[in-house]
Amino acid sequence: MGARRVRKYLRQGFAMLKGMAVTFRYLFRPPITVMYPEQKRPAVQPRFKGRHWLTLYEDTMERCVGCELCVIVCPSQAIYVKAAENTPEHQVSKGERYAEDFQINELRCIFCGLCEEACPTGAIVLGREYELAGYTRESMIYTKPMLTEPYPGASGRDPKREV
Amino acid sequence: MNDQSRVTLTIDGTPITVPKGTTLYQAAKRSGIEIPIFCYHDRMPPLGACRMCLVKVEKMAKLQTSCTLEALEGMVVDTTTPEVKSGQEAILEFLLINHPLDCPICDKGGECPLQDQTFKFGPGRSRFVEAKRDFAKPVSLGPVLVLDRERCILCWRCVRFGEIVAGDDALKGFERGFHSEINTPFTLPVRSKFIGNTIGICPVGALTAKSYRFIARPWDNQPVQSTCTLCGVGCAVEFDVRGGKITRTRPYEDPAVNDVWLCDLGFFGHTFVHHEGRLRRPLVRREGGFAETTWDDALALIASRLERSSGPRVAMLGGARLTNEDGYVATRFFRSVVRTPHLDHRVDALARGPDLRMSWGMTTAIEDLARADCLLLVGCDITETYPVIWLRMKQAVDRGAALITVGTRSLEIKPSVRWQFLHRRTHGAEVMRALGESVRGSPPRGTVEDIDREVIAAAAAALGAASRPVVMVGREAMDAPDGWEILLAAGEICRKIGVALNVMRGKGNAYGASLAGILPDAAPGGRPLEEAAAELRNLWGEVNEGSGMTAPEIIEAAAAGGLDVLYVAGADPANDVPDRERWRAARARVPFVVVHDAFLSETAQSADVVLPALVAAEKDGTVLSIEGRVRRVRAAAQGPGEARADGTIFAALAARLGKTMGYSSWEEIFNEMRELIPGLALDGRMVSRHPPMDAAPDMGRAWIQDAQGYPFALILGDVLFDRGALMARSPTIADLAGEPWALIHPDDAATLGTVEGDSVVLSSRRGSVAVRARFSASIRPGEVYLPRGYDAAPANRLVDAREPLTYVQVRVLVPATT
C-alpha cells in the first residue's frame, strides 16, 4: 500500500467525518420542522404569496375596476373577470366600471404574483394564507364574495395606500 | 427611361419607385416602413390634423407631415432620425396632456392606436403635472353611441367619415381650441345608418358602443370570420365571441363587397342570436296550447302527417333565412321525398306585380358601382334596404356621377341626387316612359307629373351619354299599381343604353334560396326543370319535376282547402305576405302547419308543430349575396337547447319517410350543388339572368278609384331598423327603430289636426294599425308612408292584395280625458 493511497483514504475519511459533524451538530439542536397542522408557525415571510384577496378602499369601495389586466397577464389562465357599469344607484367601485364577476381557480394558480403586479389599482393582492385545500375542484374556484376582503384592511394591506 | 407617371425617392436609405401623387406615408407603407398616424385613414383624403406622422425631408427646413406631402422625384426622407424621434415624442406628449389615461376602464384598451403608438414611439414620461381637462362623461349620443370627450384627441376621423364616406354628417366638431369637442348637430341623438363605423375608426376610446360597453376585452374575444345575412348585401364580418356568445360584430375587410365598412344593422343587429326567447325544444299543439316535446315525437308526428297526404297536397314556404346548403336539402326533401312541386321562398311577393317574373338580384358588381358615371334609382330606397351599397354609390357621386331618382318620396340621400323625379303612387310608369322616350330620342314638350319634360330630357341625356350607367329598380316600384309598366319602361331604358337591370329585391339569403331551387318553376341554379330532371333523378332518385304553385298561389290554394300540410321554414308568412287576411284564411283551412323558426313568431304561434332552428350565425355553409357572390358563413356560437339546422331536420324527416339524405358536412352538400349548378364556386359570382319581359298585363286605369272616406293612398316601404321577429329581439336595433310610425305630409297633418308624435290610427277597408305620426315633406300630400317590419303595426293588415292600391283614412287618437 503506497503512501499516496493512504493519503487518499485519510482525505476521504476526513471528509466523511466533516459531513457527519454537521449532521451530529443538528442532531442535538431543537428541530426546525413543526408538527403541522397541530402546531403552526407564527408568520410566513414578508414576501410570501398566498391566497388572493380583492381589497377595498377605506370607504369600502371596491378597488377592482374590472380591467382584466390580471386575466391577460396570468400565465396559468386562472382568472375570469366579467365587467359591468356602475350606476349612481349601484356604485361599486370608483369610476365607471367594476367587476361584476371575479373568479380565480386556486388549483390552477401558480402563485407567481403577476396579477398583483399588473393591477393598476392595487385591487388584487396575494395574502398570507397558505392553507388552500378542498374536497372538490369546484370549491377551489374562488368567487367574488370569497375573494373580496370582509372589511377594509382585512387582507393585511393598508386600505389607505394608493396602489 | 424614367416613366413620367412614376417617381423615385429614398426613404430611410432605401430607394423606392411609386406612382406620381402618392403621399410619403403611403410610399413608406409600401416599403414596409411604419410611420405612426392618427388622423389619416386610407379610405379618406389626408388632413394633417394630428401631426403624428412627422418625417424629415432633406432640404426642407422643418419636419413634414408625411400623410399630406406628395412624394416627388429625388426626395430623401428619414423617418428615424433623432429629430424625427423627438418630434414624434413631443406630439405624443402633447396628445397625452389631456388624455385621461383611464385605459383600464376604457373599451378601446388593448386595441387602441394611441396606446400602441405611445408604447412604440412615445417618450415614456410626461413633464406635465397640471390638472387634466375634466368633462362630464360618458355622454350618450343616441341609442348606439357613447362619447367620452376627455379621451378625444380631435383627429376628426368620425366627422370626416360622416362628410366623406357616408354623406350623412352625423357628427360635427364644435367650439375652438382647448374647448373643441365632437357632438351631433343640435346635440340631438345621432341620425345615421353607419355610425358603428366611427367606433371602429376612432383611434382612441372616445366613441364606444353602448352594446359593447365593458362586455369584453380584446383578449377575451375569439374572432370568427363570417358573413352578415341581415339584408342581402353579404358584407364580410367578424363575430367576436367570448364564452360562446357573440360580444360584437365588426366589418372584415373585403374590397369587393363592403370594403372596410358595415351598416348599423350589421354592427348591432346580431344580438337576437342570444335572446332568451329562442326556441330550445320542439313544440307540439295540444288542447289549444303548445307543449314541449322531444325531437323523436315531433318528427314522428310530422312524418306520419306527410305520409298520409299525397305529395302535391303538401306545400313549402320560406327559405330566405336558410343557408344555401339548407335550402338545397329542403329542395331535395320536398321534390324527391315528399314529391311536391309547390315550394317557394318568395313569401312576400305580390301575385299581380312583376315580383314573380323577375329573378331578384344585381347584375352589376357592387365593386363596379364606385366607377359608375350615371345611376338611376327607380323606387329604390337604397339606404333603407341595402345601405352598404350606398357607400359605393356615394363614391361614384363624389367622382361626378349623376344620380337620378324616380319615386314617390324624397330620399335620405337627396343632397347627393342631381335629378329627383317625384310622382304620385299611381303615375310612376308615366315618368319612366317619359324618361325612356328622351333617352336617345327627341323629347316632346310639356310636363309629366308637374315635371318639365326638358328636365327629364336633361337627365335622360346624362343617362344616354354615360359610359358606365347603372339602373336599379326597387321593391317600391315593383309593388306599385303600375309596377309592371315601370319595370317595362326601366327595361326599355336598359336596352337603349345597353346595360342589364338590377332588381333590388329580396332580403337575407333570398338569392341563395333561388339558387338552391326553392322555386316552383326552376331546378337548383335557376335551370329549367325539364333540362335538369334527368340529373336530379340521377342524384336524388324519384323526383317530382313538375311546375308548382308560387307563394301567392300556395296561399290561395290553402285558403281553398287544397292543402293537407303547409311547411314553413325560415320565414314568417303571417307578417311577410302582402295581405294578412289571405294568410289567415289559408291558415284556417290547412289542417297541419309545421314551422321552423328561432322564435315563436306570429306564424309559429298558429302552427301545429314548431321546430327550433339555428340561425345563420350558428351554422357553417354558404349564402348568396344580392350580387350573386357565394359567401361563407361560419358558426360563431352554438345554438340554444336542442335547436338544429334546417338541413339536419329535413334529413331526419327523410330518414323517417324511408329515404336517405346522408350528408355529413356542408362541403358535401356544396359539392353536390356544384354538380348540378354550373359555375358555382366559393367566392364566385352567379349573376342572375332576367327572363325576357313581355307586355304588361293590361290593368287599365280602373284602380285609380275614388275611395270615399279613405282619402290617403298608402305607400309601403322597407326600413333598415324595424321591429320584426328578429330585430325586436336585438335591443339596439329595436331602440333605433322606435315605435311603429307613419309619415304624413305636414299639410295633411294640419288638416287632421295632429301633432308630431301623436298616436294615429290608419284604417283601410281591411283593418287598422296604430302608429306614431311623423311629419315630413318628403312625401306628397294625400299619401301616407308606412314602413313594413313592425310586428306591432303590421302593414299587411291594411292591404287587400286584390286591389292594386290601398287607400286609408287617418284618425287621431285623442287621449281619453277623465
PDB file of C-alpha atoms in Angstrom, chain B residues 455-632:
ATOM      1  CA  VAL B 455     -85.644  68.442 -67.105  1.00  0.00           C
ATOM      2  CA  ILE B 456     -86.437  64.809 -67.747  1.00  0.00           C
ATOM      3  CA  ALA B 457     -84.675  65.143 -71.085  1.00  0.00           C
ATOM      4  CA  ALA B 458     -81.588  66.541 -69.348  1.00  0.00           C
ATOM      5  CA  ALA B 459     -81.489  63.529 -67.026  1.00  0.00           C
ATOM      6  CA  ALA B 460     -82.116  61.216 -69.950  1.00  0.00           C
ATOM      7  CA  ALA B 461     -79.267  62.850 -71.864  1.00  0.00           C
ATOM      8  CA  ALA B 462     -76.920  62.208 -68.940  1.00  0.00           C
ATOM      9  CA  LEU B 463     -78.110  58.613 -68.875  1.00  0.00           C
ATOM     10  CA  GLY B 464     -77.712  58.217 -72.618  1.00  0.00           C
ATOM     11  CA  ALA B 465     -74.251  59.756 -72.649  1.00  0.00           C
ATOM     12  CA  ALA B 466     -72.951  57.699 -69.723  1.00  0.00           C
ATOM     13  CA  SER B 467     -70.393  55.060 -70.490  1.00  0.00           C
ATOM     14  CA  ARG B 468     -70.959  53.055 -67.321  1.00  0.00           C
ATOM     15  CA  PRO B 469     -74.582  53.631 -66.313  1.00  0.00           C
ATOM     16  CA  VAL B 470     -76.388  51.595 -63.662  1.00  0.00           C
ATOM     17  CA  VAL B 471     -80.144  51.135 -63.398  1.00  0.00           C
ATOM     18  CA  MET B 472     -81.722  49.822 -60.204  1.00  0.00           C
ATOM     19  CA  VAL B 473     -85.379  49.059 -59.624  1.00  0.00           C
ATOM     20  CA  GLY B 474     -86.553  48.606 -56.068  1.00  0.00           C
ATOM     21  CA  ARG B 475     -89.446  46.931 -54.356  1.00  0.00           C
ATOM     22  CA  GLU B 476     -91.463  50.119 -54.059  1.00  0.00           C
ATOM     23  CA  ALA B 477     -91.583  50.434 -57.834  1.00  0.00           C
ATOM     24  CA  MET B 478     -92.330  46.758 -58.394  1.00  0.00           C
ATOM     25  CA  ASP B 479     -95.177  46.799 -55.872  1.00  0.00           C
ATOM     26  CA  ALA B 480     -96.706  49.946 -57.362  1.00  0.00           C
ATOM     27  CA  PRO B 481    -100.083  49.595 -59.086  1.00  0.00           C
ATOM     28  CA  ASP B 482     -98.296  50.163 -62.375  1.00  0.00           C
ATOM     29  CA  GLY B 483     -95.242  48.161 -61.316  1.00  0.00           C
ATOM     30  CA  TRP B 484     -95.260  46.101 -64.483  1.00  0.00           C
ATOM     31  CA  GLU B 485     -95.179  49.183 -66.653  1.00  0.00           C
ATOM     32  CA  ILE B 486     -92.449  50.800 -64.558  1.00  0.00           C
ATOM     33  CA  LEU B 487     -90.382  47.683 -64.937  1.00  0.00           C
ATOM     34  CA  LEU B 488     -91.002  47.513 -68.673  1.00  0.00           C
ATOM     35  CA  ALA B 489     -90.018  51.164 -69.056  1.00  0.00           C
ATOM     36  CA  ALA B 490     -86.879  50.548 -66.986  1.00  0.00           C
ATOM     37  CA  GLY B 491     -86.116  47.516 -69.134  1.00  0.00           C
ATOM     38  CA  GLU B 492     -86.556  49.643 -72.245  1.00  0.00           C
ATOM     39  CA  ILE B 493     -84.118  52.250 -70.888  1.00  0.00           C
ATOM     40  CA  CYS B 494     -81.640  49.483 -70.068  1.00  0.00           C
ATOM     41  CA  ARG B 495     -81.966  48.103 -73.598  1.00  0.00           C
ATOM     42  CA  LYS B 496     -81.339  51.544 -75.086  1.00  0.00           C
ATOM     43  CA  ILE B 497     -78.236  52.241 -73.021  1.00  0.00           C
ATOM     44  CA  GLY B 498     -77.025  48.670 -73.188  1.00  0.00           C
ATOM     45  CA  VAL B 499     -76.930  47.599 -69.544  1.00  0.00           C
ATOM     46  CA  ALA B 500     -78.683  44.928 -67.533  1.00  0.00           C
ATOM     47  CA  LEU B 501     -81.318  45.783 -64.970  1.00  0.00           C
ATOM     48  CA  ASN B 502     -80.588  45.472 -61.247  1.00  0.00           C
ATOM     49  CA  VAL B 503     -83.614  44.164 -59.379  1.00  0.00           C
ATOM     50  CA  MET B 504     -83.090  45.396 -55.805  1.00  0.00           C
ATOM     51  CA  ARG B 505     -85.439  42.946 -54.183  1.00  0.00           C
ATOM     52  CA  GLY B 506     -85.079  40.225 -51.595  1.00  0.00           C
ATOM     53  CA  LYS B 507     -83.809  40.017 -48.052  1.00  0.00           C
ATOM     54  CA  GLY B 508     -81.359  37.749 -46.306  1.00  0.00           C
ATOM     55  CA  ASN B 509     -80.450  34.748 -48.383  1.00  0.00           C
ATOM     56  CA  ALA B 510     -83.382  35.008 -50.809  1.00  0.00           C
ATOM     57  CA  TYR B 511     -80.875  34.718 -53.661  1.00  0.00           C
ATOM     58  CA  GLY B 512     -79.436  31.560 -52.144  1.00  0.00           C
ATOM     59  CA  ALA B 513     -82.927  30.120 -51.803  1.00  0.00           C
ATOM     60  CA  SER B 514     -83.425  30.692 -55.543  1.00  0.00           C
ATOM     61  CA  LEU B 515     -80.045  29.138 -56.223  1.00  0.00           C
ATOM     62  CA  ALA B 516     -80.874  26.130 -54.091  1.00  0.00           C
ATOM     63  CA  GLY B 517     -84.094  25.613 -56.028  1.00  0.00           C
ATOM     64  CA  ILE B 518     -86.776  26.733 -53.569  1.00  0.00           C
ATOM     65  CA  LEU B 519     -88.834  27.860 -56.562  1.00  0.00           C
ATOM     66  CA  PRO B 520     -91.879  26.227 -58.098  1.00  0.00           C
ATOM     67  CA  ASP B 521     -90.653  26.572 -61.662  1.00  0.00           C
ATOM     68  CA  ALA B 522     -86.894  26.042 -61.575  1.00  0.00           C
ATOM     69  CA  ALA B 523     -84.325  23.482 -60.561  1.00  0.00           C
ATOM     70  CA  PRO B 524     -81.254  24.389 -58.466  1.00  0.00           C
ATOM     71  CA  GLY B 525     -79.231  27.100 -60.160  1.00  0.00           C
ATOM     72  CA  GLY B 526     -82.313  28.512 -61.855  1.00  0.00           C
ATOM     73  CA  ARG B 527     -82.142  25.838 -64.529  1.00  0.00           C
ATOM     74  CA  PRO B 528     -85.328  24.818 -66.362  1.00  0.00           C
ATOM     75  CA  LEU B 529     -86.883  21.788 -64.689  1.00  0.00           C
ATOM     76  CA  GLU B 530     -87.120  19.666 -67.858  1.00  0.00           C
ATOM     77  CA  GLU B 531     -83.454  20.225 -68.587  1.00  0.00           C
ATOM     78  CA  ALA B 532     -82.276  19.284 -65.093  1.00  0.00           C
ATOM     79  CA  ALA B 533     -84.796  16.483 -64.479  1.00  0.00           C
ATOM     80  CA  ALA B 534     -82.527  13.639 -65.571  1.00  0.00           C
ATOM     81  CA  GLU B 535     -79.645  14.879 -63.445  1.00  0.00           C
ATOM     82  CA  LEU B 536     -81.952  15.365 -60.468  1.00  0.00           C
ATOM     83  CA  ARG B 537     -83.262  11.788 -60.798  1.00  0.00           C
ATOM     84  CA  ASN B 538     -79.710  10.591 -61.031  1.00  0.00           C
ATOM     85  CA  LEU B 539     -78.725  12.313 -57.792  1.00  0.00           C
ATOM     86  CA  TRP B 540     -81.918  12.141 -55.783  1.00  0.00           C
ATOM     87  CA  GLY B 541     -83.835   9.133 -57.078  1.00  0.00           C
ATOM     88  CA  GLU B 542     -87.526   9.773 -57.703  1.00  0.00           C
ATOM     89  CA  VAL B 543     -88.258  13.440 -58.304  1.00  0.00           C
ATOM     90  CA  ASN B 544     -91.356  15.500 -58.887  1.00  0.00           C
ATOM     91  CA  GLU B 545     -90.070  17.668 -61.718  1.00  0.00           C
ATOM     92  CA  GLY B 546     -93.362  19.387 -62.433  1.00  0.00           C
ATOM     93  CA  SER B 547     -94.031  23.089 -62.159  1.00  0.00           C
ATOM     94  CA  GLY B 548     -95.700  24.007 -58.909  1.00  0.00           C
ATOM     95  CA  MET B 549     -97.556  26.882 -57.379  1.00  0.00           C
ATOM     96  CA  THR B 550     -95.925  30.188 -56.476  1.00  0.00           C
ATOM     97  CA  ALA B 551     -96.161  31.526 -52.934  1.00  0.00           C
ATOM     98  CA  PRO B 552     -99.329  33.590 -53.549  1.00  0.00           C
ATOM     99  CA  GLU B 553    -100.884  30.613 -55.332  1.00  0.00           C
ATOM    100  CA  ILE B 554     -99.955  28.322 -52.442  1.00  0.00           C
ATOM    101  CA  ILE B 555    -101.748  30.659 -50.046  1.00  0.00           C
ATOM    102  CA  GLU B 556    -104.806  30.823 -52.297  1.00  0.00           C
ATOM    103  CA  ALA B 557    -104.799  27.031 -52.678  1.00  0.00           C
ATOM    104  CA  ALA B 558    -104.556  26.656 -48.917  1.00  0.00           C
ATOM    105  CA  ALA B 559    -107.437  29.071 -48.415  1.00  0.00           C
ATOM    106  CA  ALA B 560    -109.465  27.000 -50.852  1.00  0.00           C
ATOM    107  CA  GLY B 561    -108.767  23.874 -48.837  1.00  0.00           C
ATOM    108  CA  GLY B 562    -106.389  22.380 -51.363  1.00  0.00           C
ATOM    109  CA  LEU B 563    -103.543  21.559 -48.973  1.00  0.00           C
ATOM    110  CA  ASP B 564    -103.093  18.967 -46.242  1.00  0.00           C
ATOM    111  CA  VAL B 565     -99.769  20.131 -44.889  1.00  0.00           C
ATOM    112  CA  LEU B 566     -98.120  23.540 -45.093  1.00  0.00           C
ATOM    113  CA  TYR B 567     -94.456  23.585 -44.219  1.00  0.00           C
ATOM    114  CA  VAL B 568     -92.834  26.916 -43.313  1.00  0.00           C
ATOM    115  CA  ALA B 569     -89.072  27.165 -42.867  1.00  0.00           C
ATOM    116  CA  GLY B 570     -87.099  30.354 -42.366  1.00  0.00           C
ATOM    117  CA  ALA B 571     -89.990  32.748 -42.953  1.00  0.00           C
ATOM    118  CA  ASP B 572     -92.831  34.416 -41.091  1.00  0.00           C
ATOM    119  CA  PRO B 573     -95.664  34.454 -43.626  1.00  0.00           C
ATOM    120  CA  ALA B 574     -98.161  35.988 -41.213  1.00  0.00           C
ATOM    121  CA  ASN B 575     -96.102  39.159 -41.289  1.00  0.00           C
ATOM    122  CA  ASP B 576     -94.420  38.750 -44.675  1.00  0.00           C
ATOM    123  CA  VAL B 577     -97.311  38.063 -47.050  1.00  0.00           C
ATOM    124  CA  PRO B 578     -98.728  41.207 -48.631  1.00  0.00           C
ATOM    125  CA  ASP B 579    -102.247  40.509 -47.396  1.00  0.00           C
ATOM    126  CA  ARG B 580    -102.688  39.184 -43.871  1.00  0.00           C
ATOM    127  CA  GLU B 581    -106.365  38.386 -44.333  1.00  0.00           C
ATOM    128  CA  ARG B 582    -105.486  35.865 -47.045  1.00  0.00           C
ATOM    129  CA  TRP B 583    -102.899  34.262 -44.766  1.00  0.00           C
ATOM    130  CA  ARG B 584    -105.488  33.958 -42.007  1.00  0.00           C
ATOM    131  CA  ALA B 585    -107.896  32.322 -44.419  1.00  0.00           C
ATOM    132  CA  ALA B 586    -105.150  29.988 -45.603  1.00  0.00           C
ATOM    133  CA  ARG B 587    -104.068  29.073 -42.094  1.00  0.00           C
ATOM    134  CA  ALA B 588    -107.625  28.342 -41.055  1.00  0.00           C
ATOM    135  CA  ARG B 589    -108.142  25.816 -43.848  1.00  0.00           C
ATOM    136  CA  VAL B 590    -104.848  23.917 -43.621  1.00  0.00           C
ATOM    137  CA  PRO B 591    -105.163  21.058 -41.142  1.00  0.00           C
ATOM    138  CA  PHE B 592    -101.460  20.833 -40.330  1.00  0.00           C
ATOM    139  CA  VAL B 593     -98.809  23.558 -40.321  1.00  0.00           C
ATOM    140  CA  VAL B 594     -95.158  22.954 -39.462  1.00  0.00           C
ATOM    141  CA  VAL B 595     -92.854  25.888 -38.742  1.00  0.00           C
ATOM    142  CA  HIS B 596     -89.073  26.002 -38.334  1.00  0.00           C
ATOM    143  CA  ASP B 597     -88.119  29.147 -36.515  1.00  0.00           C
ATOM    144  CA  ALA B 598     -85.731  30.588 -33.989  1.00  0.00           C
ATOM    145  CA  PHE B 599     -88.525  32.379 -32.131  1.00  0.00           C
ATOM    146  CA  LEU B 600     -92.209  31.855 -31.568  1.00  0.00           C
ATOM    147  CA  SER B 601     -93.095  34.207 -34.409  1.00  0.00           C
ATOM    148  CA  GLU B 602     -96.589  35.235 -35.437  1.00  0.00           C
ATOM    149  CA  THR B 603     -96.716  32.293 -37.844  1.00  0.00           C
ATOM    150  CA  ALA B 604     -95.264  29.855 -35.324  1.00  0.00           C
ATOM    151  CA  GLN B 605     -97.894  30.838 -32.776  1.00  0.00           C
ATOM    152  CA  SER B 606    -100.591  29.439 -35.032  1.00  0.00           C
ATOM    153  CA  ALA B 607     -98.643  26.345 -36.097  1.00  0.00           C
ATOM    154  CA  ASP B 608     -99.282  22.733 -35.127  1.00  0.00           C
ATOM    155  CA  VAL B 609     -95.628  21.826 -34.721  1.00  0.00           C
ATOM    156  CA  VAL B 610     -92.811  24.308 -34.164  1.00  0.00           C
ATOM    157  CA  LEU B 611     -89.242  23.080 -34.529  1.00  0.00           C
ATOM    158  CA  PRO B 612     -86.400  25.144 -33.038  1.00  0.00           C
ATOM    159  CA  ALA B 613     -83.970  26.132 -35.796  1.00  0.00           C
ATOM    160  CA  LEU B 614     -80.463  27.503 -35.755  1.00  0.00           C
ATOM    161  CA  VAL B 615     -79.776  30.935 -37.229  1.00  0.00           C
ATOM    162  CA  ALA B 616     -77.071  31.836 -39.744  1.00  0.00           C
ATOM    163  CA  ALA B 617     -74.535  32.826 -37.074  1.00  0.00           C
ATOM    164  CA  GLU B 618     -74.733  29.288 -35.682  1.00  0.00           C
ATOM    165  CA  LYS B 619     -74.250  27.424 -38.942  1.00  0.00           C
ATOM    166  CA  ASP B 620     -71.453  26.592 -41.324  1.00  0.00           C
ATOM    167  CA  GLY B 621     -72.081  26.883 -45.008  1.00  0.00           C
ATOM    168  CA  THR B 622     -72.541  29.424 -47.747  1.00  0.00           C
ATOM    169  CA  VAL B 623     -75.013  32.134 -48.637  1.00  0.00           C
ATOM    170  CA  LEU B 624     -75.553  34.035 -51.860  1.00  0.00           C
ATOM    171  CA  SER B 625     -75.457  37.821 -51.817  1.00  0.00           C
ATOM    172  CA  ILE B 626     -77.535  40.265 -53.821  1.00  0.00           C
ATOM    173  CA  GLU B 627     -74.802  40.467 -56.461  1.00  0.00           C
ATOM    174  CA  GLY B 628     -74.717  36.672 -56.671  1.00  0.00           C
ATOM    175  CA  ARG B 629     -71.496  36.205 -54.747  1.00  0.00           C
ATOM    176  CA  VAL B 630     -71.082  32.926 -52.881  1.00  0.00           C
ATOM    177  CA  ARG B 631     -70.103  33.854 -49.332  1.00  0.00           C
ATOM    178  CA  ARG B 632     -69.004  31.676 -46.430  1.00  0.00           C
TER     179      ARG B 632
END
